[in-house]
Coordinates of C-alpha atoms and ligand atoms in Angstrom, one line a residue:
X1 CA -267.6 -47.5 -54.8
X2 CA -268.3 -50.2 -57.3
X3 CA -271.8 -51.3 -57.3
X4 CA -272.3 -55.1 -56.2
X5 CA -275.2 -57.5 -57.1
X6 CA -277.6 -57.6 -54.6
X7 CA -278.2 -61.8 -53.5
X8 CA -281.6 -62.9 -54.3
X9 CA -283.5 -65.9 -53.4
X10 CA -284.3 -68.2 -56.6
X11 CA -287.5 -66.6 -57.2
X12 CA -285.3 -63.1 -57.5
X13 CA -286.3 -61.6 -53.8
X14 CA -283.3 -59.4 -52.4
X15 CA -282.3 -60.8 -48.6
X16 CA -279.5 -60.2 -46.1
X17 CA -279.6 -62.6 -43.6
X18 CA -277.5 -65.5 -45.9
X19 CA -275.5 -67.2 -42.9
X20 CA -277.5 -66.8 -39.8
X21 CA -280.6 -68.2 -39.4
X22 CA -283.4 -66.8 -37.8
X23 CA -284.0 -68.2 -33.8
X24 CA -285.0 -67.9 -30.6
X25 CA -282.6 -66.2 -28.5
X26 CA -279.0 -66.7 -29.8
X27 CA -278.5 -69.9 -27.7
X28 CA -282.4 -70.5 -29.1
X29 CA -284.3 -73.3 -31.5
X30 CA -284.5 -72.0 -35.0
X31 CA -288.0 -70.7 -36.2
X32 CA -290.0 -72.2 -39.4
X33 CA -290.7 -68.9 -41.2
X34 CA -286.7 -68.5 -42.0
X35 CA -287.7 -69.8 -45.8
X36 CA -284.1 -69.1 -47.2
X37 CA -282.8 -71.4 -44.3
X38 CA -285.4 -74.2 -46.5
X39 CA -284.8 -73.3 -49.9
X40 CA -280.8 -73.8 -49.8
X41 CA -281.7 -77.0 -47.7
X42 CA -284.2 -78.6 -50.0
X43 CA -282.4 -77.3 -53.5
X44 CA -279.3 -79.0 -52.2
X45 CA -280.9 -81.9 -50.9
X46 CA -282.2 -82.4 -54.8
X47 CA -278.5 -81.3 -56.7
X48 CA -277.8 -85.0 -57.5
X49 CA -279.3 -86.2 -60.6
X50 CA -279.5 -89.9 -61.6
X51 CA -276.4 -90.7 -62.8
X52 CA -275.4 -93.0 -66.5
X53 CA -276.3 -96.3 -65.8
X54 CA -273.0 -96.6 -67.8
X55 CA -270.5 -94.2 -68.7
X56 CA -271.2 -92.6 -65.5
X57 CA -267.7 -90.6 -65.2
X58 CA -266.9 -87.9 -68.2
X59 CA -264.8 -85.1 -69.6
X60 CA -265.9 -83.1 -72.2
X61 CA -265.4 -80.5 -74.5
X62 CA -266.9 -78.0 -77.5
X63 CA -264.4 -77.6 -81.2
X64 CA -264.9 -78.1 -84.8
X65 CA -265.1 -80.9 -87.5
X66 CA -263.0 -80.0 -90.8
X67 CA -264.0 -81.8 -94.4
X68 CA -260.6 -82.2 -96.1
X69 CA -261.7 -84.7 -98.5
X70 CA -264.7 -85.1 -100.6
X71 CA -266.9 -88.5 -100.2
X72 CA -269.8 -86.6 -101.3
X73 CA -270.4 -90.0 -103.7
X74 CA -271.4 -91.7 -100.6
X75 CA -273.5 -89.4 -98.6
X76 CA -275.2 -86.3 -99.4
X77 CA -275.2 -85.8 -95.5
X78 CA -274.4 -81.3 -95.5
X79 CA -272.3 -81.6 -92.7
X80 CA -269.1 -83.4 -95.8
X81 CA -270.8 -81.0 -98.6
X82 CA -267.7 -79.4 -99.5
X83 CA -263.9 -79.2 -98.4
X84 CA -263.5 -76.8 -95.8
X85 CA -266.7 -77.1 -94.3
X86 CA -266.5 -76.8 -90.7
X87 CA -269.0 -78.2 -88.0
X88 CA -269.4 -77.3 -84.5
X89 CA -269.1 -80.4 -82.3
X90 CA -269.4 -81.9 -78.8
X91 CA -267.5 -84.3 -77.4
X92 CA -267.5 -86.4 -74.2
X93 CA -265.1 -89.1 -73.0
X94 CA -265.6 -91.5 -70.5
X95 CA -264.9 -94.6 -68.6
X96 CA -268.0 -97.3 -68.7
X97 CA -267.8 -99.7 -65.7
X98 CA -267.4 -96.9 -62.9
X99 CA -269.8 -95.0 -61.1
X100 CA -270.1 -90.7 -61.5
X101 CA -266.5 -90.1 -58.7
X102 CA -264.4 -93.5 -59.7
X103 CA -261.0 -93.0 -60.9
X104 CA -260.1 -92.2 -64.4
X105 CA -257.2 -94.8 -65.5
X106 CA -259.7 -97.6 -64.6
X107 CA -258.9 -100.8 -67.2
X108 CA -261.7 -99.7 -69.1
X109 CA -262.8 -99.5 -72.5
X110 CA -263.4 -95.4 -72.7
X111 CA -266.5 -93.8 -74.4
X112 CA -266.0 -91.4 -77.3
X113 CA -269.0 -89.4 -77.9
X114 CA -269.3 -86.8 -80.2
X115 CA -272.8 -84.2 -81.3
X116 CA -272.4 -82.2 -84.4
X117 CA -274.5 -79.2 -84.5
X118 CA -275.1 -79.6 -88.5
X119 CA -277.2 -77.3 -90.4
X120 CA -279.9 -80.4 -91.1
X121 CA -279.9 -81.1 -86.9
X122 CA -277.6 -82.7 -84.4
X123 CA -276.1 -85.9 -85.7
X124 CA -274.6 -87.9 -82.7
X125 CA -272.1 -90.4 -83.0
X126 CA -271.6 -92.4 -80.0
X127 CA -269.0 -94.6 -80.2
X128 CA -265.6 -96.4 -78.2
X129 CA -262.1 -95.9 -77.8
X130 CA -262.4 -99.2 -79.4
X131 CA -263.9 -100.6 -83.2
X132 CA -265.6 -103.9 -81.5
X133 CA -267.8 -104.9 -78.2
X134 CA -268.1 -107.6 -75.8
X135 CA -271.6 -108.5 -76.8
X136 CA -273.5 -108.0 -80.7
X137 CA -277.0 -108.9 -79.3
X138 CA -278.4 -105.6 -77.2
X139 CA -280.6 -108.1 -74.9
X140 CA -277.6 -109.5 -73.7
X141 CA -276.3 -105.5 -72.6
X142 CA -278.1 -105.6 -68.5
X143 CA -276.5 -108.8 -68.0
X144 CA -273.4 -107.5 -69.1
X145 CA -273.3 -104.7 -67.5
X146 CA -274.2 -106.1 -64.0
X147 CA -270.8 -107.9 -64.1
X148 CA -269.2 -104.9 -64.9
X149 CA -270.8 -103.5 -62.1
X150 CA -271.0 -104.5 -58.3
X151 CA -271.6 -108.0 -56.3
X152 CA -274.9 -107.7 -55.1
X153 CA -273.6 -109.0 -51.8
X154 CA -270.5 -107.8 -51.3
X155 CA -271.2 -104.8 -53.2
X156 CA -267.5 -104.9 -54.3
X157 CA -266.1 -105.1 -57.9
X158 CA -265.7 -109.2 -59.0
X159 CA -263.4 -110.6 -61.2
X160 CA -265.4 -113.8 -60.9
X161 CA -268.7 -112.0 -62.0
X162 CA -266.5 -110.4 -64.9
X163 CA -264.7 -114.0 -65.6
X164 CA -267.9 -115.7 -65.5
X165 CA -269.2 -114.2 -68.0
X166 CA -266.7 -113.5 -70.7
X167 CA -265.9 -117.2 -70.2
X168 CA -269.7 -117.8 -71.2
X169 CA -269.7 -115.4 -73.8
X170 CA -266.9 -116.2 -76.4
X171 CA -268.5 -113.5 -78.8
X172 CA -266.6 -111.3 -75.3
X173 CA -263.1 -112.9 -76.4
X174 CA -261.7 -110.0 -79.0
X175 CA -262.9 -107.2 -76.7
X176 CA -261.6 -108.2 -73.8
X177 CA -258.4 -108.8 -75.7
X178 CA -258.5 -105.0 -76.1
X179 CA -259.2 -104.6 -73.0
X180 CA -256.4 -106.5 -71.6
X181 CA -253.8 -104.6 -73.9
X182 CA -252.3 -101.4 -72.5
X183 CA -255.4 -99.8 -74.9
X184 CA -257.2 -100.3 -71.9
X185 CA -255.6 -98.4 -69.9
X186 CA -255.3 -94.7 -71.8
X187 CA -252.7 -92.1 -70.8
X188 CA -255.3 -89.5 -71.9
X189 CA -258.1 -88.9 -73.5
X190 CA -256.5 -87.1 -75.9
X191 CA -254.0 -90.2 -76.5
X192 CA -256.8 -92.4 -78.1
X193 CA -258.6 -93.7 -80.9
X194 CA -262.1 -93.3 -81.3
X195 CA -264.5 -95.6 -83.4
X196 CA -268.1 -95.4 -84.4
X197 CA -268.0 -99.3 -83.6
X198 CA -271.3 -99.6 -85.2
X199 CA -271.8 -100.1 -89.0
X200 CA -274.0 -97.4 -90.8
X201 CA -275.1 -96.5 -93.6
X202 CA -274.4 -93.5 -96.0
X203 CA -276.9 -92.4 -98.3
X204 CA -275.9 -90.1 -101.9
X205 CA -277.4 -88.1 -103.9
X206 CA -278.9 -90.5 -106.1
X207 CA -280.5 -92.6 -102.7
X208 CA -277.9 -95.3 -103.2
X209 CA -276.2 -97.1 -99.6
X210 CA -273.3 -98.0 -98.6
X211 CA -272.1 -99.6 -95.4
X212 CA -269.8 -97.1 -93.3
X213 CA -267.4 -97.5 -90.7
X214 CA -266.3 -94.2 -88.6
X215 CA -262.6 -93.9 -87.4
X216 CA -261.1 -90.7 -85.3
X217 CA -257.2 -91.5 -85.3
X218 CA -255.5 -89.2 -82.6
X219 CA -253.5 -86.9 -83.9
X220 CA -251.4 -86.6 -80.5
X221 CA -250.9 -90.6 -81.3
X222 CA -251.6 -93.6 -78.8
X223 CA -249.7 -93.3 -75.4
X224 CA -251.0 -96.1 -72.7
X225 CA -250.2 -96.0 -69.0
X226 CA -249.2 -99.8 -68.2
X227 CA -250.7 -101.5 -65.7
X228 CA -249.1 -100.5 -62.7
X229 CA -248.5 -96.6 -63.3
X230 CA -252.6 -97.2 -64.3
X231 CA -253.1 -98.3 -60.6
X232 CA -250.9 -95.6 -59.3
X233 CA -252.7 -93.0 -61.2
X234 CA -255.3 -93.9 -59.4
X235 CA -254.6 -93.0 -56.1
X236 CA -252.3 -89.9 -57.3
X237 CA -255.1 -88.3 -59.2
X238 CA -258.3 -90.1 -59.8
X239 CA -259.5 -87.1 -62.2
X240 CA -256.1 -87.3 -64.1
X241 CA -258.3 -87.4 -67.1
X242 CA -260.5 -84.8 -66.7
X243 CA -257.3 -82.7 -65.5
X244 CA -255.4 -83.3 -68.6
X245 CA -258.2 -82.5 -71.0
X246 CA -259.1 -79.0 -69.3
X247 CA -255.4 -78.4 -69.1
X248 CA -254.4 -78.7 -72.4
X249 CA -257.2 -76.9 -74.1
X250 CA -257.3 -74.0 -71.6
X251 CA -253.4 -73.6 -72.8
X252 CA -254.2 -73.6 -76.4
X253 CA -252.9 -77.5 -76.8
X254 CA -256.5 -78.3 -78.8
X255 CA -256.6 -82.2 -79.3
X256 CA -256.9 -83.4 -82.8
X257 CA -258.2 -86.8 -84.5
X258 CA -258.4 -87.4 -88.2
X259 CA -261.5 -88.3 -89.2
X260 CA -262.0 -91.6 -91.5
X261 CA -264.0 -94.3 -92.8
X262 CA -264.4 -97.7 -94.0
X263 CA -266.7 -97.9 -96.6
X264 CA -268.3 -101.5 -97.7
X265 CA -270.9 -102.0 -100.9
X266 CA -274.4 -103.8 -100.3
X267 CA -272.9 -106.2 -102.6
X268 CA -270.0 -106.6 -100.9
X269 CA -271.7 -107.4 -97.6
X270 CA -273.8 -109.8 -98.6
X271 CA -270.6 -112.3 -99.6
X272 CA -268.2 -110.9 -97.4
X273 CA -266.8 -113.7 -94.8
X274 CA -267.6 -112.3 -91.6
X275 CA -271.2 -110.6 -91.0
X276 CA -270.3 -106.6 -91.1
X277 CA -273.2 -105.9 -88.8
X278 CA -271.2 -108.5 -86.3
X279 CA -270.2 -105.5 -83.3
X280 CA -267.7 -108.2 -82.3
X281 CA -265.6 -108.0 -85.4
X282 CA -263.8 -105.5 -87.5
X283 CA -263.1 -104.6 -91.0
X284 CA -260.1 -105.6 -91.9
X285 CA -258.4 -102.6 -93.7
X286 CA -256.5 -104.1 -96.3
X287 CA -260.1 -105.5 -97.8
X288 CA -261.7 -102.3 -96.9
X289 CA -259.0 -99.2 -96.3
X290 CA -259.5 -96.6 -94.6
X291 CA -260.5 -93.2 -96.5
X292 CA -260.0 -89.6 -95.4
X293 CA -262.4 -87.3 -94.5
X294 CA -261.6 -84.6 -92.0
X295 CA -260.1 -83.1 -89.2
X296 CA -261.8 -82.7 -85.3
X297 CA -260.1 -80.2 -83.5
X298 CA -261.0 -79.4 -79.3
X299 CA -260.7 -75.9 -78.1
X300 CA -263.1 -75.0 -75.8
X301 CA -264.0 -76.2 -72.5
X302 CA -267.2 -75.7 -71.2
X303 CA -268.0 -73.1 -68.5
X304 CA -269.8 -75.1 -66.7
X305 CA -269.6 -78.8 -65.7
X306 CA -273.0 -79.6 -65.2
X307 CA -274.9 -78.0 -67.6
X308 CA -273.0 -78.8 -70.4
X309 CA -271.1 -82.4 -69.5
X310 CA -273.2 -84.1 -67.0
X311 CA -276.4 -82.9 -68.8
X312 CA -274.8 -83.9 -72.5
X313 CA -277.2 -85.9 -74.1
X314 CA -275.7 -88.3 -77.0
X315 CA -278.5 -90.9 -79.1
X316 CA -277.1 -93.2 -82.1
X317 CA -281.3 -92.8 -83.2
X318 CA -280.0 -89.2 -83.9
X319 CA -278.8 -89.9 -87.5
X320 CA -278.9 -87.0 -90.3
X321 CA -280.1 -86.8 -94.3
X322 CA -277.3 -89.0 -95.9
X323 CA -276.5 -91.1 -93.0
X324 CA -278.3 -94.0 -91.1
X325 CA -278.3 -97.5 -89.6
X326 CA -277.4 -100.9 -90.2
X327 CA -279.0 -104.0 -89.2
X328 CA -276.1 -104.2 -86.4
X329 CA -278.0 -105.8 -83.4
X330 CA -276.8 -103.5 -81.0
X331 CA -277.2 -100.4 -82.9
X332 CA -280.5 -101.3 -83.7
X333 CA -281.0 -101.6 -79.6
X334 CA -279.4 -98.0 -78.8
X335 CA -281.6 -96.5 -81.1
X336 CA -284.8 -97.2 -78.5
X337 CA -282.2 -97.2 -75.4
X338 CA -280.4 -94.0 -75.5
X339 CA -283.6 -91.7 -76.2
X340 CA -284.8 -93.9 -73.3
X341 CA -282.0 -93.4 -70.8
X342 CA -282.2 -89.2 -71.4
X343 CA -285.8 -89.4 -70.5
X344 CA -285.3 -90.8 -67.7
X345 CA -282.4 -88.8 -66.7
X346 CA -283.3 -85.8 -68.0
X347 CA -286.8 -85.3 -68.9
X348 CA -288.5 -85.7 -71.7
X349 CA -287.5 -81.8 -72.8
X350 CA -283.6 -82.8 -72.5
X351 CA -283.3 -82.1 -75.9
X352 CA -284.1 -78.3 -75.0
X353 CA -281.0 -78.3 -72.9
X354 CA -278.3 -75.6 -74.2
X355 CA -275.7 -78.5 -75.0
X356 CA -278.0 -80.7 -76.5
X357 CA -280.3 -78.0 -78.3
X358 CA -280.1 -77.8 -82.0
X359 CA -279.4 -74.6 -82.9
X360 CA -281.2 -74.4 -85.8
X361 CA -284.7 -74.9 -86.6
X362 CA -286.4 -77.4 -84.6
X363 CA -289.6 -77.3 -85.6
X364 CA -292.6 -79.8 -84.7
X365 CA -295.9 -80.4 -82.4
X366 CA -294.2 -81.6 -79.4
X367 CA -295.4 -79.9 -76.8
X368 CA -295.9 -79.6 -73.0
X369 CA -293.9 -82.5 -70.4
X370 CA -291.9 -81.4 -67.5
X371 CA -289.4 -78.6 -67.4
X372 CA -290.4 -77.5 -70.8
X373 CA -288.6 -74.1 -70.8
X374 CA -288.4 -72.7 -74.3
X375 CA -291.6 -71.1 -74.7
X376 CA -293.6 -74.3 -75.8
X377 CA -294.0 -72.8 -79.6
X378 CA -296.3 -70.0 -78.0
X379 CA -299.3 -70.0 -79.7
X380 CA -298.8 -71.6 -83.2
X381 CA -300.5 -74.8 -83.7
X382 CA -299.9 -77.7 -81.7
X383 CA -301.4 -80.8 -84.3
X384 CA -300.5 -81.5 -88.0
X385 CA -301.9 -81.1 -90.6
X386 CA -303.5 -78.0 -90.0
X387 CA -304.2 -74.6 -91.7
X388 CA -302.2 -72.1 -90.1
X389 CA -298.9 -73.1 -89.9
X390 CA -296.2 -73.5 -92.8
X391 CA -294.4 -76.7 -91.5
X392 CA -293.9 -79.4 -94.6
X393 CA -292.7 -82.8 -94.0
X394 CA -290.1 -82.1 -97.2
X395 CA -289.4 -84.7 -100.0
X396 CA -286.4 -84.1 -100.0
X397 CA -285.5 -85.7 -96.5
X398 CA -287.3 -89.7 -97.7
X399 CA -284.8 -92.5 -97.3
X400 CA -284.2 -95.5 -99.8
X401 CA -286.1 -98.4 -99.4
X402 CA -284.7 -101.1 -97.7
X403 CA -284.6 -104.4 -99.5
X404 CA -284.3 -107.0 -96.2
X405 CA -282.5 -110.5 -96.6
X406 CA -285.6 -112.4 -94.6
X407 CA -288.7 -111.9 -93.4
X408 CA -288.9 -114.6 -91.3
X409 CA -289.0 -113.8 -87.9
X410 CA -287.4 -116.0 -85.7
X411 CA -285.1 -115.4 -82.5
X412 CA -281.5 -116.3 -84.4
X413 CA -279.2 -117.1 -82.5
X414 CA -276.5 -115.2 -82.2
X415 CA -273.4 -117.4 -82.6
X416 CA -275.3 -119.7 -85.0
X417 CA -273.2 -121.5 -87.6
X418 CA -271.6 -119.1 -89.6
X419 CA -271.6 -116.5 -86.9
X420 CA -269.5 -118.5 -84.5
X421 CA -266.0 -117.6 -85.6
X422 CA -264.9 -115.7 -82.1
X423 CA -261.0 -116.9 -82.8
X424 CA -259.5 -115.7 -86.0
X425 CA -259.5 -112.1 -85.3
X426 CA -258.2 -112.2 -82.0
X427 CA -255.4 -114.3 -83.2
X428 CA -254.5 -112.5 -85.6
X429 CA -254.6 -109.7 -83.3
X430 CA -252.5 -111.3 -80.6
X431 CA -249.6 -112.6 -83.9
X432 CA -250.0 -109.7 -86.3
X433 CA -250.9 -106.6 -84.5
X434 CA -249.0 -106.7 -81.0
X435 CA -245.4 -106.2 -80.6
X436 CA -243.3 -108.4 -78.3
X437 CA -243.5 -105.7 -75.9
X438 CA -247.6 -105.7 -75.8
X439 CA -247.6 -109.6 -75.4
X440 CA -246.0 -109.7 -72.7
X441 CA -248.4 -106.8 -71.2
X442 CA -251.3 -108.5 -72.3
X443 CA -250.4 -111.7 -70.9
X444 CA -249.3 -109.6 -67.6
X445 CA -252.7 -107.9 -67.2
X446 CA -254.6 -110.9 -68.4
X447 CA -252.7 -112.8 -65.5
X448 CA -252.7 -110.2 -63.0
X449 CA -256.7 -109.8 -63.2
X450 CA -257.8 -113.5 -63.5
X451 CA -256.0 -113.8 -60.3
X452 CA -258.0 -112.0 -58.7
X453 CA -260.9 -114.5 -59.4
X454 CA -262.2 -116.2 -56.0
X455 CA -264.7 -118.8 -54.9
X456 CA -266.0 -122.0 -55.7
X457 CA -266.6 -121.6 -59.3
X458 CA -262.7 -120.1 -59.5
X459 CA -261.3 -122.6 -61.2
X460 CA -263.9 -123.8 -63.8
X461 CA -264.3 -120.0 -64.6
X462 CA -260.2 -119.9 -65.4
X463 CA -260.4 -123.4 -67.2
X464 CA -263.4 -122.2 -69.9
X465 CA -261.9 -119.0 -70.1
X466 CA -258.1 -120.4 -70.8
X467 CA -259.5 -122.4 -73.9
X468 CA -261.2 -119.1 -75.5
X469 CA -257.5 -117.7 -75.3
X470 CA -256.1 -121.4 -76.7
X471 CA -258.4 -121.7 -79.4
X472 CA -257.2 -118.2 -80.6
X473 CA -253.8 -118.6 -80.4
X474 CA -252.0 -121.7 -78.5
X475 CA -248.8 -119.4 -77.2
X476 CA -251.2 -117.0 -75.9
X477 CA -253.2 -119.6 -74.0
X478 CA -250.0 -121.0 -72.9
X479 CA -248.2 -117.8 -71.4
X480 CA -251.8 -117.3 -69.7
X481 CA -251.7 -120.9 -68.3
X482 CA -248.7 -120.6 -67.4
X483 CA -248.6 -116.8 -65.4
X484 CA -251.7 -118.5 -63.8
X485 CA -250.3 -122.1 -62.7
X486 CA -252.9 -123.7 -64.1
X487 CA -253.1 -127.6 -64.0
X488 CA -252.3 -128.4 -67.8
X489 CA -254.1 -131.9 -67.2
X490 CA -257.7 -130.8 -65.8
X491 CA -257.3 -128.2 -68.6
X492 CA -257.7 -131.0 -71.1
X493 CA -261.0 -132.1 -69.3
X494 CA -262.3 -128.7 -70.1
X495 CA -261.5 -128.2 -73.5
X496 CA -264.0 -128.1 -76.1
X497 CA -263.8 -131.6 -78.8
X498 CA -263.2 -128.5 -81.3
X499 CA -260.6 -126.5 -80.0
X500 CA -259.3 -125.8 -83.0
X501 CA -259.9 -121.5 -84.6
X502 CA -262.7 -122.1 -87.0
X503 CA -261.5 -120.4 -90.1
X504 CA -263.7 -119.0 -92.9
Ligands
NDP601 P1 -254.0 -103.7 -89.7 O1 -252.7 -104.3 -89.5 O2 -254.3 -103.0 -91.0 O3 -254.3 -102.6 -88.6 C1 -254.1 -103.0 -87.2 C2 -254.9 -102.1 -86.4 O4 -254.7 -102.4 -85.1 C3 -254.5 -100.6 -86.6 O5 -255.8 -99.9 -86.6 C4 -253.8 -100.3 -85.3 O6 -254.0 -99.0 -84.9 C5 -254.4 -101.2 -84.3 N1 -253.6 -101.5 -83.2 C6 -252.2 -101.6 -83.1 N2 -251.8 -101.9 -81.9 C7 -253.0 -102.1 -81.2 C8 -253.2 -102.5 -79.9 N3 -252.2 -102.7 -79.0 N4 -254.5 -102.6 -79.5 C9 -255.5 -102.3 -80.3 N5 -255.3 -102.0 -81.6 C10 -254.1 -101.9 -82.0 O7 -255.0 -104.9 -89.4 P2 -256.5 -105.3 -89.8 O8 -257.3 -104.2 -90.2 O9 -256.3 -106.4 -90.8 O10 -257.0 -105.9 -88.5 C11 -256.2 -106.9 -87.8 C12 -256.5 -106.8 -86.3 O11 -256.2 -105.6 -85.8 C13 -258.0 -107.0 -86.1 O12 -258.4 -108.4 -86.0 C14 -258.3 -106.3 -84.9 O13 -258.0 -107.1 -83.8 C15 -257.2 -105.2 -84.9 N6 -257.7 -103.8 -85.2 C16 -258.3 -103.6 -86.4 C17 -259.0 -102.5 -86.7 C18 -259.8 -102.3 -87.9 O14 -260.7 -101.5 -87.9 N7 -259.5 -103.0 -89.0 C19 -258.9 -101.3 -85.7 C20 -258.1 -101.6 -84.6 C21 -257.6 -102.8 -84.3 P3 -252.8 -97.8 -85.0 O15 -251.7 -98.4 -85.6 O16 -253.4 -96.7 -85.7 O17 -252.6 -97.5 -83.6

């Protein structure tokens, strides 16, 4: 006979009765003093943790970073020290707008989060399926979001909400281009692009910066669902997603991107003529190709759901030696948020958690706070300095200094002069980098969701929005204006005196 395990309650006690709860008489009220009956009630009652505010709905997956090529004379970071290097890494891929069940081909911009376990701690990168964002000031992200979100009344999705304020936002305008395109509606997660959005810093050997842009070109290349086989996805399989990732790595299909970056000098920055800490705008990669550095490869899915997806924890604060921020805005406001949003979610020990521990030496006087599980550094010291321990704050690990532009503080705005140029990108996006064939889906889905804007603001909403797509390119406002029957003449009443793309 083989030997079984014997059930236990949490707390390790062997019992029997599992289905039947204790009562009076079979046909009889239960009685209190059936504890098990109470612990599988109240442990299930408490299952549900709060979910992402954003980014709610995720697949993820464990694999390995590859240096192939050296930019070791940009960053001393260990994790590029040598060719062949390779990294353990976590990655998880979502959609933004939805809430922890929604359906995965959502129009969506889609996370791309990735945590390499590096020998000098987890360095987290946590970036798009896309290079820019709807918004470059972080206090602008709740508002933002709520659109994305539901109507507090209706508590449906709006288009209006969603209108409203890209059409008050033209910084919005090259994003929700994106958005629009058949990018925003992935096949896969394996069929994307990922970008650190933000720009960073590397760090060398000899302390010098340089300005960084991350790109992960898929390696299975970009496959979109359009519009409509999006919608029907969504009904067919709303974790199509989820399904294909697992799928394809539990059959030995591991998803590769090629790892890349933009690099920009601090001299170069300070002339160049669009801000390169704007999240809004790209690097154009004929002033500032793209460079090789390595391979990411998936193959391992995690056992278990929870612990390891729905408990992943991913911060842009968590930089390593040789890399480090930017005076991007919205970086600057995920470095406090992230940390913030894990707390909350998590606890403050989340950082203990198997997929987010580090597993090398973490070593510090933390100590204490809920759930802290990992012994609590038993009973070394818990202050610094002190005269026990051997901990060192090591020289090695000090940053440049950081010569700043101003030091007048002031609240700048955001699309000041000189910082207002929301148009020439997206034109030349819509004229240089879409084929005929993603015009005319663009102009489809950009028809097919203003429709769905309603209520008395409906037209002013379509009128402001219509000139953002004019003032980047006239046939692109056109086809819009068109697909939406707009009145050409009270158009006229709402276009800016300066409809003209400010170019630089
Ligand atoms: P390039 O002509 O050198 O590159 C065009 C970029 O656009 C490529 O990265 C390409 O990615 C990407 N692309 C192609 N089709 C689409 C699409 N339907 N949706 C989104 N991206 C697409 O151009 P520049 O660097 O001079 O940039 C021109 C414009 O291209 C930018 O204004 C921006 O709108 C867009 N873009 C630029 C990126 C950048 O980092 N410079 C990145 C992505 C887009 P691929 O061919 O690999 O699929």
């Amino acid at each position: 006979m083989s030997e079984h395990k014997k059930l236990t309650t949490a707390s390790g006690i062997p019992y029997y009765y599992h289905e039947d709860t204790l009562s009076a008489g079979p046909r009889g009220p239960l009685l209190l003093q059936d504890f098990i009956l109470h612990e599988k009630m109240a442990h299930f009652n408490r299952e549900r943790i709060p979910e992402r505010v954003v980014h709610a709905k995720g697949s993820g997956a464990y694999g390995t970073f590859t240096v192939t090529n050296d930019i070791t004379k940009y960053t001393r970071a260990k994790l590029f020290n040598r060719a062949g290097k390779q990294t353990r890494v976590f990655m998880r891929f979502s959609t933004v707008g939805g809430e922890r069940g929604s359906a995965d081909t959502e129009r969506d911009p889609r996370g791309f989060a990735m945590k390499f376990y590096t020998e000098d701690g987890n360095w987290d990168l946590v970036g798009n399926n896309t290079p820019i964002f709807f918004i470059k000031d972080p206090k602008k992200f709740d508002d933002f979001i709520h659109t994305q979100k539901r109507d507090p009344h209706t508590h449906c999705k709006s288009p209006a909400m969603m209108w409203d304020f890209w059409s008050l936002n033209p910084e919005s305008l090259h994003q929700v281009m994106f958005l629009m395109s058949d990018r925003g509606t992935p096949y896969s997660y394996r069929h994307m692009h990922g970008f650190g959005s933000h720009t960073f810093s590397f760090i060398n050997a000899d302390n010098k910066r340089h300005w960084v842009k991350f790109h992960f070109k898929t390696a299975q290349g970009i496959k979109n669902f359009t519009n409509d086989e999006a919608v029907k996805m969504k009904g067919e399989d709303p974790d199509w997603a989820q399904r294909d990732l697992v799928t394809a790595i539990a059959k030995g299909d591991f998803p590769k991107w090629y790892v890349k970056v933009q690099i920009m000098t601090e001299d170069q920055a300070k002339i160049y003529k669009w801000n390169p800490f704007d999240l809004t705008k790209v690097w154009p990669h004929k002033d500032f190709p793209l460079m090789d550095v390595g391979v990411i490869e998936l193959n391992e899915n995690p056992q278990n759901y929870f612990a390891e997806v729905e408990q992943a924890a991913f911060a842009p604060a968590h930089v390593v030696d040789g890399i480090s921020y930017s005076p991007d805005k919205m970086l600057q406001g995920r470095i406090l948020s992230y940390p913030d949003a894990h707390r909350y979610r998590l606890g403050s020990n989340y950082e203990q958690i198997p997929v987010n521990r580090c597993p090398f030496a973490v070593n510090n006087y933390q100590r204490d706070g809920m759930m802290r599980v990992d012994g609590n550094s038993g009973s070394a010291p818990n202050y610094f300095p002190n005269s026990f321990d051997s901990i060192k704050p090591d020289e090695g690990y000090k940053q440049p200094s950081w010569v700043l532009d101003s030091n007048v503080a002031d609240w700048y705005s955001r699309n000041a002069e000189g910082e207002n140029d929301h148009y020439t990108q997206p034109g030349i996006f819509y004229r240089e980098v879409l084929s005929d064939y993603d015009k005319k889906n663009l102009v489809n889905n950009i028809v097919g969701a203003m429709k769905g804007i309603e209520g008395p603001k409906r037209d002013e909403i379509i009128n402001r929005q219509l000139c953002h797509f004019f003032r980047a390119d006239i046939g692109l406002g056109m086809a819009i204006a068109q697909g939406l029957g707009a009145d050409m003449s009270s158009l006229q009443q709402h276009m800016p005196a300066k409809h003209e793309a400010v170019t630089i």
